[in-house]
Structures are given as structure tokens and as C-alpha cells.
């Protein structure tokens, strides 16, 4: 006799929507155009493009952090996270390009001026983010264990990097923006943890 | 209602499509800007150092070409106040004589270049801007006394006629000058309570004034020349104008109002102010001179630096390879850094100089000066051959009294680029340390204590001079906080392409010995241009206490500028050697005028020998 098989209730999936893509893409496109155009009038083209694109990264990555913290149980939630995470990554690579251009593409200069810790951590963050983008677009949602570990590391390191670069090392608007990002993400993490905890309580579905 | 129902049914899809369209337009716009930038500016790494020195930008762009072309029409009082004289003559720039060459450069003088770099940032621009090359200041064209024909341009010599500071003050006046707008004109025409306004001091509010230099006026003047601006031109020129006017207003506490344009007729009539900005009391610099450290410190320290009287003639920059420590005070060891700082006195910034093409141009210009020679001898340039016998006798005087500090010519003169001057600061300069009078020398490249030399000390003892080297060094390491645009970044750790070593810039408080090759082309003499001729410098003739500068002819007998004691049409600037920074005292070698040991015959021989350099 065959053993009885357990059936897993799959929640009904909403049909894919274009909203996450449309919003993230619009923010990315318009933000990028603004960053590229406005920096033309600033004192240092490369530096200001790097600066303005990091604002764009923060705008796009904050929803991605939140979605990650709140959980991505459904396809819709996962797609929402993926679009924001992807466009934030693209904006970050534009930032990285102009940052390196400001250093005349010399890694030696980057290390000389930023110090080993900052320069290496920036390179690791860039590599992890790039690898994660490759795997989520090639493998989709069902990542192997090492892929999930890589993704977790990428998200955590990007957050730590953004927090350190804005809240700790910078002053002015970018510092305040970093604080806002941190408060929002922290709120989402707390909410996500409470939600997770409460859903595991006896008697809860 | 059908369309509304259709819209309601498809609203979500429409909004999504609009968002995606907006994103696509943004991405395309960003891409288009990046592609266009490369079309606007194609960095050219010019391999010919002489070409770079003469004609290429060093990050000194200051105005759109279209604006510069109409400034003399809008502001004739500043740019061409005298009949028959345009701004090139008025400010002593050197006209390009080759018509094809001049046409290719939009009629601009030697040392003016047209690029698509924006001022200050060197970001790409669709609008051509006008900048300066090294040759704008470091080239000269003498006219001999009694012979008005302009001779060829000597590159790497200082332009003795150039009124650079009044030129930029004219530019600032044009930027800042305001006139009543429609409301202001109405108010002037209908004064309250029937009281006529004193037009010298009209009671107008800021809202009743407008900048004379505005886009409408610029376009109107350009239209007269059949030049039309397109949308991008208007956008960029308008943005530049707004930014430069705001910057000029903001920096008035630092620079004060321009030399003229704000004077009132009664002040001019009473001699309190002039109607020619090239003249005292405002212009204390005069032709052929600058105040390099005032300009640098204005920029680096963001202070007025009003007490600075460190005037410097625009120097010849021949043969820099034999200047281990360059500048009159031997403060910079790195020739590239010297060129970069010189460019900063003309408007370049560390940001603009970090652009690959501009950094390359600075390096090339420095390389040019390293081996630049005065290509003509005195005899070749003026057609006046020195007396060989007297020159031979003069050599002995020179060797005895001058060669210890200044070296001497290599005989026979080797072909370029071999140095034709025997000078060894590497061997005798002790890395630019002060000379010891008890040591017989040679003192090549050694610092001369001011009490020994006796020349004016304002150039070497100026206020903030001691902190200037560190502040300038910090500028090129992107770490300066004072007045730095990256203060909000907490200093930004970039690597500048022209970063130099800290120990290659210093404060000395003394003048440095140097070679005097091509000495005839270095007139007028001493660091502050206070001695017009070589005959006066060697004390063969008495140095004049007051003389007039301007477009002085060259005196081939006395080897230097023919400076009258009274003003005339060409010589307008009263050079008073009793004023701070202008002293013509000191450097009494071989002997003080008619002092102990003074020998007229020997000095005449020496002068003849100096003509052979």
C-alpha cells in the first residue's frame, strides 16, 4: 500500500503584475537621467555622478531591503523584491563606474586613498551584488542553499555598506537620508520578525 | 462616456505603460547625454609640447565664445574705450598676425583657445568656451624704438604689455553691472513728490534693476552678427550666466567691486576714481605684472588677502630644467605642480585639472618650459649686433661679478635642445638652501637672503605665505576643508593626476638665484618689473623713481623697455617705485650707482656682453 501522501496547501497566486517593474523602472530611469544631467552643472562630473547615483541606489534599495525583511513568501512579493533589488543594483554599478572613473580606474589609487578595509569591502559588496543578480535572473526563486547564503550575505553587506557610508562617514543630506533608510529598514525587520514569531505561535495557522 | 469606461477598464495598464515609458525616456535621456558628452569633447592628448604651450587649454575657460564676441559691443566702455583700439590692443594681448590662423581661432589673440569644456569643472559642454593657454601670458612681441613693425612672438617670455588683471576686472564688471529695468525706468521718469533723482545715486530697489548682460541682450547682439543660438546654446549659456552672476555677487566681499563701473562722475572728476580700470588707484598691479599669490590665496583660503603687495612680473619660463626650485622665490621643485598652480591663478581648479586632457596639457606645458629656449639672440631679433671687442671685455666683468649666481652661456652655442647655459644647481644649489656669503660659490640655485640682495621683500614675505604651501598641497590631494566644495563630504579621498609631494612646495622668504639666458627678452627687470632696462639694472644708468608703463617700445641701446617719465598715448600706467611692493632698490651688482668701485666703462662693456646672451 502506498503511504498516504501529505498535501501542502498552496495559497492562490495572484497573476503577475507589471506594477513593481513599472515603478522601479520609472524611478531608475528618471533618477538616472536626473543624476546624469544635473551633474553636468556641478564642479566635478565624476564625483557628482557617483554622488547622485548613490541617492538613486538608496531610493531603490530601501524598498528591496524592506521586502527582504518582511519576507518574500509569494511570487508577487518575490518579483517586487527582485525588480527593486535589480534596478538598485544597476544604479549601484553606474555609481561604481563613475566612482572608479573619479579614481582614473586605478585600483591602486582606490586602495591608497580609501584604505584596505573600505576598498576591499566595496569590491566584495559589488561582486556579491553582481553574483546575486546573475543567480536570481538565471535560477529564479528556487536557489540552492549556497545561493541563498550568498543572497543573504549580499543583502546584509549592502545594508551595512550603505549604513556605514551614509550615517557614519557622511554629514548633511546624505547622512539624513541614510538615517531615514535605516529607520525604515529597522522597522521592517522588527515587523518581519514579529510577524514570523507570531505566525509560529501554537494555534496560529 | 465610452472613452471614460475604456479608460477606467484599462486605467491600470495605461498607468503602468506611462511609468514604463517614463523610465525608458529617462534611460534613453541619460544614455543620450553620455553619448553627446563624448561628441562635445573628444579629449586629445597632444604630443607636441610646444603646441600645447601655445594653443591648448590648461583648464582656464572663463566665458562662452558667443558671449566674449559680444562683450565689446555691449560694454564698449570696458573693452574698447578708445577709438581705433579694440580689446586685444587695449589690454595688451598679442594679435595673431596670420589671417588664416586668426580666423581659425575666431579672431582671438595668441594664447586664447576655444574648447567645449565648462569653466571651473571642465565638464563637457555643447557650447564652445574660451580659455587661455600658457602663451596668453608667457609670450611677448617687442617693438623697437622708432620702428613700429611688430617682430615675431617669443614664446616662453613674459608679456610685458599685458594688463591681465584689468581684463578680468572688465569681465567681472560686465557680469555684475546693472541698469534700471522697466519699473526702474518708470520710477526714474516719475520721481515721487516731484524731486528729480540724482542719477548718480538713483534710489532704486534691487527689483528695479536688471543685469545689463542678460540672454536677451546677448542674443540681440549675436543676431546683429547673424549668429543664432539653438536650444542647447541658450540652455547652457543661460545657466552659465546665472551661475557666474551669482558667484560674482557672492564673492564681492572677497574681491570687492570691479575696478570700474561703480564710480560716479563726481568721483572721477575729483580724481578719487578713474574711468580707466587699468589705472591706479584701483589697479596697483600695472602692465606685465600679476599678483599670483593674492589670486591663489583668494581661492585656497577664501579670504580677501587685501594686504598682499607681492607683485610679480609675468616671468620668462625659459630653460626650467636648470631651475631646480622655480619661481622667483624658489618655492616649487616640481615643474608640473608649478604649471598647475600657475594655471590656477588664471582660473583653473583642481577639478578641471584632473580631466585627462587638461592634466596631460599641464604636463606637456611643463615639459615645454623644461627645455624652452629663447630662440633668437638679441642681434637676430633686433638686427643690432653687439660690439665684439667690448663684449669680450664685458665677459670678464660678468665672470667676476655675475657668474657666481647666474652662470653663463656655453660657447659656442650648441644646437637646441641642448642647454646653452652653464648652470648647475644640482651641484652648487645644495637643494635650494640659502647661500653662505663666506663660501665663494658658485651659488647656482641658492636662496639669497633679502638683507644681502636688498630688493623689495613684499613678494617673499606676504601674509599667509607660510601656510600657503600646505594649503596648496592639500588642494591637490582633495583634502582641504576651508572653502572646499567637498566639505560636505568630509573631504573626498580622490587621487589627483597632478598630485605632488609635500616637500616639493615650500615657503622660503628669500629670492632664488637662476640662469639669465635670453636676458634681453626678460625685460623689464627684477621680480617686480621695477627696473625697465638692463643698463639700469647693472647701475650703468640711474634707476628711475617714477616711469610710465603701457605699450613701451624696446630700447636696444639700454636693453629694455623705453619708459617715459610722463604719460603719453601708449604709456598710461604710472609706476611709482616708492609704493609698497614696487621698490627698485637692491641687486646692486656689480656696484651701486656711482658708489664705491663704480666703473662706467666696465659697465658699458658688461651691457654689451649681456646683449650676446
PDB file of N, CA and C in Angstrom, chain B residues 419-480:
ATOM      1  N   UNK B 419      71.139  72.501 -23.697  1.00  0.00           N
ATOM      2  CA  UNK B 419      71.197  73.776 -22.982  1.00  0.00           C
ATOM      3  C   UNK B 419      72.390  74.615 -23.434  1.00  0.00           C
ATOM      4  N   UNK B 420      72.157  75.881 -23.607  1.00  0.00           N
ATOM      5  CA  UNK B 420      73.279  76.746 -23.984  1.00  0.00           C
ATOM      6  C   UNK B 420      73.708  77.607 -22.809  1.00  0.00           C
ATOM      7  N   UNK B 421      73.293  77.170 -21.638  1.00  0.00           N
ATOM      8  CA  UNK B 421      73.646  77.919 -20.436  1.00  0.00           C
ATOM      9  C   UNK B 421      74.337  76.971 -19.463  1.00  0.00           C
ATOM     10  N   UNK B 422      75.446  77.391 -18.939  1.00  0.00           N
ATOM     11  CA  UNK B 422      76.159  76.562 -17.967  1.00  0.00           C
ATOM     12  C   UNK B 422      75.639  76.909 -16.577  1.00  0.00           C
ATOM     13  N   UNK B 423      74.874  76.021 -16.022  1.00  0.00           N
ATOM     14  CA  UNK B 423      74.264  76.299 -14.729  1.00  0.00           C
ATOM     15  C   UNK B 423      74.030  74.982 -14.018  1.00  0.00           C
ATOM     16  N   UNK B 424      74.475  74.859 -12.814  1.00  0.00           N
ATOM     17  CA  UNK B 424      74.464  73.565 -12.137  1.00  0.00           C
ATOM     18  C   UNK B 424      73.917  73.636 -10.709  1.00  0.00           C
ATOM     19  N   UNK B 425      72.631  73.938 -10.594  1.00  0.00           N
ATOM     20  CA  UNK B 425      72.069  73.963  -9.235  1.00  0.00           C
ATOM     21  C   UNK B 425      72.125  72.594  -8.569  1.00  0.00           C
ATOM     22  N   UNK B 426      72.168  71.539  -9.389  1.00  0.00           N
ATOM     23  CA  UNK B 426      72.271  70.195  -8.800  1.00  0.00           C
ATOM     24  C   UNK B 426      73.588  70.053  -8.040  1.00  0.00           C
ATOM     25  N   UNK B 427      74.636  70.706  -8.566  1.00  0.00           N
ATOM     26  CA  UNK B 427      75.948  70.599  -7.941  1.00  0.00           C
ATOM     27  C   UNK B 427      76.175  71.680  -6.876  1.00  0.00           C
ATOM     28  N   UNK B 428      75.676  72.879  -7.177  1.00  0.00           N
ATOM     29  CA  UNK B 428      76.012  74.021  -6.314  1.00  0.00           C
ATOM     30  C   UNK B 428      74.825  74.560  -5.520  1.00  0.00           C
ATOM     31  N   UNK B 429      73.630  74.048  -5.810  1.00  0.00           N
ATOM     32  CA  UNK B 429      72.431  74.636  -5.199  1.00  0.00           C
ATOM     33  C   UNK B 429      72.140  74.117  -3.814  1.00  0.00           C
ATOM     34  N   UNK B 430      72.763  72.987  -3.428  1.00  0.00           N
ATOM     35  CA  UNK B 430      72.522  72.385  -2.116  1.00  0.00           C
ATOM     36  C   UNK B 430      71.022  72.315  -1.849  1.00  0.00           C
ATOM     37  N   UNK B 431      70.319  71.828  -2.873  1.00  0.00           N
ATOM     38  CA  UNK B 431      68.863  71.686  -2.842  1.00  0.00           C
ATOM     39  C   UNK B 431      68.156  72.974  -2.419  1.00  0.00           C
ATOM     40  N   UNK B 432      68.630  74.070  -3.016  1.00  0.00           N
ATOM     41  CA  UNK B 432      67.922  75.343  -2.836  1.00  0.00           C
ATOM     42  C   UNK B 432      68.020  75.936  -1.455  1.00  0.00           C
ATOM     43  N   UNK B 433      69.095  75.624  -0.728  1.00  0.00           N
ATOM     44  CA  UNK B 433      69.253  76.218   0.604  1.00  0.00           C
ATOM     45  C   UNK B 433      69.849  77.618   0.478  1.00  0.00           C
ATOM     46  N   UNK B 434      69.729  78.426   1.535  1.00  0.00           N
ATOM     47  CA  UNK B 434      70.309  79.779   1.478  1.00  0.00           C
ATOM     48  C   UNK B 434      71.826  79.707   1.280  1.00  0.00           C
ATOM     49  N   UNK B 435      72.346  80.654   0.510  1.00  0.00           N
ATOM     50  CA  UNK B 435      73.786  80.674   0.263  1.00  0.00           C
ATOM     51  C   UNK B 435      74.516  81.181   1.499  1.00  0.00           C
ATOM     52  N   UNK B 436      75.759  80.795   1.577  1.00  0.00           N
ATOM     53  CA  UNK B 436      76.610  81.267   2.664  1.00  0.00           C
ATOM     54  C   UNK B 436      77.602  82.266   2.065  1.00  0.00           C
ATOM     55  N   UNK B 437      77.473  83.562   2.416  1.00  0.00           N
ATOM     56  CA  UNK B 437      78.342  84.574   1.801  1.00  0.00           C
ATOM     57  C   UNK B 437      79.827  84.300   2.037  1.00  0.00           C
ATOM     58  N   UNK B 438      80.136  83.534   3.080  1.00  0.00           N
ATOM     59  CA  UNK B 438      81.549  83.261   3.347  1.00  0.00           C
ATOM     60  C   UNK B 438      82.092  82.228   2.366  1.00  0.00           C
ATOM     61  N   UNK B 439      81.198  81.467   1.793  1.00  0.00           N
ATOM     62  CA  UNK B 439      81.604  80.467   0.811  1.00  0.00           C
ATOM     63  C   UNK B 439      81.689  81.138  -0.558  1.00  0.00           C
ATOM     64  N   UNK B 440      82.775  80.987  -1.288  1.00  0.00           N
ATOM     65  CA  UNK B 440      82.937  81.740  -2.541  1.00  0.00           C
ATOM     66  C   UNK B 440      82.008  81.293  -3.668  1.00  0.00           C
ATOM     67  N   UNK B 441      81.265  80.229  -3.498  1.00  0.00           N
ATOM     68  CA  UNK B 441      80.343  79.819  -4.550  1.00  0.00           C
ATOM     69  C   UNK B 441      80.949  78.793  -5.471  1.00  0.00           C
ATOM     70  N   UNK B 442      80.361  78.479  -6.612  1.00  0.00           N
ATOM     71  CA  UNK B 442      79.163  79.114  -7.190  1.00  0.00           C
ATOM     72  C   UNK B 442      77.909  78.923  -6.320  1.00  0.00           C
ATOM     73  N   UNK B 443      76.986  79.874  -6.505  1.00  0.00           N
ATOM     74  CA  UNK B 443      75.740  79.864  -5.752  1.00  0.00           C
ATOM     75  C   UNK B 443      74.562  79.595  -6.682  1.00  0.00           C
ATOM     76  N   UNK B 444      74.765  78.686  -7.598  1.00  0.00           N
ATOM     77  CA  UNK B 444      73.677  78.370  -8.543  1.00  0.00           C
ATOM     78  C   UNK B 444      72.484  77.798  -7.800  1.00  0.00           C
ATOM     79  N   UNK B 445      71.309  78.373  -8.060  1.00  0.00           N
ATOM     80  CA  UNK B 445      70.074  77.843  -7.468  1.00  0.00           C
ATOM     81  C   UNK B 445      69.990  78.010  -5.973  1.00  0.00           C
ATOM     82  N   UNK B 446      70.837  78.848  -5.370  1.00  0.00           N
ATOM     83  CA  UNK B 446      70.796  79.051  -3.915  1.00  0.00           C
ATOM     84  C   UNK B 446      69.886  80.225  -3.576  1.00  0.00           C
ATOM     85  N   UNK B 447      69.282  80.158  -2.419  1.00  0.00           N
ATOM     86  CA  UNK B 447      68.473  81.275  -1.934  1.00  0.00           C
ATOM     87  C   UNK B 447      69.382  82.403  -1.462  1.00  0.00           C
ATOM     88  N   UNK B 448      68.965  83.634  -1.788  1.00  0.00           N
ATOM     89  CA  UNK B 448      69.757  84.791  -1.376  1.00  0.00           C
ATOM     90  C   UNK B 448      68.991  85.526  -0.284  1.00  0.00           C
ATOM     91  N   UNK B 449      69.529  85.603   0.909  1.00  0.00           N
ATOM     92  CA  UNK B 449      68.823  86.328   1.971  1.00  0.00           C
ATOM     93  C   UNK B 449      68.507  87.756   1.535  1.00  0.00           C
ATOM     94  N   UNK B 450      67.322  88.228   1.888  1.00  0.00           N
ATOM     95  CA  UNK B 450      66.882  89.534   1.384  1.00  0.00           C
ATOM     96  C   UNK B 450      67.794  90.657   1.865  1.00  0.00           C
ATOM     97  N   UNK B 451      68.399  90.497   3.048  1.00  0.00           N
ATOM     98  CA  UNK B 451      69.284  91.569   3.535  1.00  0.00           C
ATOM     99  C   UNK B 451      70.543  91.652   2.672  1.00  0.00           C
ATOM    100  N   UNK B 452      70.872  90.580   2.005  1.00  0.00           N
ATOM    101  CA  UNK B 452      72.036  90.602   1.119  1.00  0.00           C
ATOM    102  C   UNK B 452      71.666  91.176  -0.244  1.00  0.00           C
ATOM    103  N   UNK B 453      70.487  90.782  -0.744  1.00  0.00           N
ATOM    104  CA  UNK B 453      70.076  91.210  -2.081  1.00  0.00           C
ATOM    105  C   UNK B 453      69.527  92.635  -2.064  1.00  0.00           C
ATOM    106  N   UNK B 454      68.700  92.935  -1.074  1.00  0.00           N
ATOM    107  CA  UNK B 454      68.211  94.312  -0.900  1.00  0.00           C
ATOM    108  C   UNK B 454      67.033  94.682  -1.773  1.00  0.00           C
ATOM    109  N   UNK B 455      66.466  93.736  -2.493  1.00  0.00           N
ATOM    110  CA  UNK B 455      65.310  94.072  -3.338  1.00  0.00           C
ATOM    111  C   UNK B 455      64.035  94.050  -2.504  1.00  0.00           C
ATOM    112  N   UNK B 456      62.938  94.524  -3.114  1.00  0.00           N
ATOM    113  CA  UNK B 456      61.661  94.622  -2.415  1.00  0.00           C
ATOM    114  C   UNK B 456      61.269  93.256  -1.830  1.00  0.00           C
ATOM    115  N   UNK B 457      60.780  93.266  -0.608  1.00  0.00           N
ATOM    116  CA  UNK B 457      60.515  91.990   0.060  1.00  0.00           C
ATOM    117  C   UNK B 457      59.039  91.574   0.049  1.00  0.00           C
ATOM    118  N   UNK B 458      58.176  92.431  -0.539  1.00  0.00           N
ATOM    119  CA  UNK B 458      56.737  92.116  -0.452  1.00  0.00           C
ATOM    120  C   UNK B 458      56.410  90.774  -1.102  1.00  0.00           C
ATOM    121  N   UNK B 459      57.150  90.434  -2.140  1.00  0.00           N
ATOM    122  CA  UNK B 459      56.863  89.190  -2.855  1.00  0.00           C
ATOM    123  C   UNK B 459      57.240  87.943  -2.041  1.00  0.00           C
ATOM    124  N   UNK B 460      58.141  88.108  -1.086  1.00  0.00           N
ATOM    125  CA  UNK B 460      58.611  86.915  -0.363  1.00  0.00           C
ATOM    126  C   UNK B 460      58.188  86.877   1.107  1.00  0.00           C
ATOM    127  N   UNK B 461      57.535  87.948   1.544  1.00  0.00           N
ATOM    128  CA  UNK B 461      57.144  87.968   2.956  1.00  0.00           C
ATOM    129  C   UNK B 461      55.648  88.192   3.121  1.00  0.00           C
ATOM    130  N   UNK B 462      54.881  87.898   2.085  1.00  0.00           N
ATOM    131  CA  UNK B 462      53.462  88.240   2.122  1.00  0.00           C
ATOM    132  C   UNK B 462      52.715  87.441   3.195  1.00  0.00           C
ATOM    133  N   UNK B 463      51.639  88.081   3.657  1.00  0.00           N
ATOM    134  CA  UNK B 463      50.821  87.461   4.698  1.00  0.00           C
ATOM    135  C   UNK B 463      50.256  86.124   4.202  1.00  0.00           C
ATOM    136  N   UNK B 464      50.220  85.159   5.029  1.00  0.00           N
ATOM    137  CA  UNK B 464      49.751  83.791   4.759  1.00  0.00           C
ATOM    138  C   UNK B 464      50.743  82.985   3.918  1.00  0.00           C
ATOM    139  N   UNK B 465      51.874  83.627   3.570  1.00  0.00           N
ATOM    140  CA  UNK B 465      52.844  82.901   2.750  1.00  0.00           C
ATOM    141  C   UNK B 465      53.314  81.620   3.396  1.00  0.00           C
ATOM    142  N   UNK B 466      53.379  81.645   4.718  1.00  0.00           N
ATOM    143  CA  UNK B 466      53.898  80.470   5.415  1.00  0.00           C
ATOM    144  C   UNK B 466      52.926  79.292   5.410  1.00  0.00           C
ATOM    145  N   UNK B 467      51.610  79.613   5.308  1.00  0.00           N
ATOM    146  CA  UNK B 467      50.658  78.496   5.296  1.00  0.00           C
ATOM    147  C   UNK B 467      50.244  78.124   3.873  1.00  0.00           C
ATOM    148  N   UNK B 468      50.651  78.949   2.908  1.00  0.00           N
ATOM    149  CA  UNK B 468      50.230  78.698   1.519  1.00  0.00           C
ATOM    150  C   UNK B 468      50.676  77.339   0.984  1.00  0.00           C
ATOM    151  N   UNK B 469      51.937  76.942   1.212  1.00  0.00           N
ATOM    152  CA  UNK B 469      52.359  75.665   0.607  1.00  0.00           C
ATOM    153  C   UNK B 469      51.489  74.493   1.034  1.00  0.00           C
ATOM    154  N   UNK B 470      51.194  74.409   2.339  1.00  0.00           N
ATOM    155  CA  UNK B 470      50.410  73.282   2.822  1.00  0.00           C
ATOM    156  C   UNK B 470      48.992  73.314   2.255  1.00  0.00           C
ATOM    157  N   UNK B 471      48.421  74.536   2.225  1.00  0.00           N
ATOM    158  CA  UNK B 471      47.055  74.651   1.713  1.00  0.00           C
ATOM    159  C   UNK B 471      47.001  74.299   0.228  1.00  0.00           C
ATOM    160  N   UNK B 472      47.996  74.727  -0.534  1.00  0.00           N
ATOM    161  CA  UNK B 472      48.017  74.403  -1.963  1.00  0.00           C
ATOM    162  C   UNK B 472      48.215  72.907  -2.169  1.00  0.00           C
ATOM    163  N   UNK B 473      49.084  72.341  -1.354  1.00  0.00           N
ATOM    164  CA  UNK B 473      49.315  70.900  -1.435  1.00  0.00           C
ATOM    165  C   UNK B 473      48.020  70.140  -1.143  1.00  0.00           C
ATOM    166  N   UNK B 474      47.325  70.590  -0.106  1.00  0.00           N
ATOM    167  CA  UNK B 474      46.085  69.912   0.262  1.00  0.00           C
ATOM    168  C   UNK B 474      45.043  69.988  -0.845  1.00  0.00           C
ATOM    169  N   UNK B 475      45.027  71.104  -1.573  1.00  0.00           N
ATOM    170  CA  UNK B 475      44.072  71.231  -2.662  1.00  0.00           C
ATOM    171  C   UNK B 475      44.245  70.109  -3.683  1.00  0.00           C
ATOM    172  N   UNK B 476      45.483  69.750  -3.918  1.00  0.00           N
ATOM    173  CA  UNK B 476      45.731  68.730  -4.929  1.00  0.00           C
ATOM    174  C   UNK B 476      45.678  67.317  -4.353  1.00  0.00           C
ATOM    175  N   UNK B 477      45.365  67.230  -3.052  1.00  0.00           N
ATOM    176  CA  UNK B 477      45.106  65.904  -2.501  1.00  0.00           C
ATOM    177  C   UNK B 477      43.630  65.777  -2.153  1.00  0.00           C
ATOM    178  N   UNK B 478      42.846  66.768  -2.557  1.00  0.00           N
ATOM    179  CA  UNK B 478      41.400  66.738  -2.324  1.00  0.00           C
ATOM    180  C   UNK B 478      41.046  66.614  -0.854  1.00  0.00           C
ATOM    181  N   UNK B 479      41.840  67.221   0.001  1.00  0.00           N
ATOM    182  CA  UNK B 479      41.521  67.070   1.410  1.00  0.00           C
ATOM    183  C   UNK B 479      41.284  68.398   2.122  1.00  0.00           C
ATOM    184  N   UNK B 480      41.314  69.486   1.363  1.00  0.00           N
ATOM    185  CA  UNK B 480      41.159  70.781   2.006  1.00  0.00           C
ATOM    186  C   UNK B 480      39.727  70.962   2.494  1.00  0.00           C
TER     187      UNK B 480
END
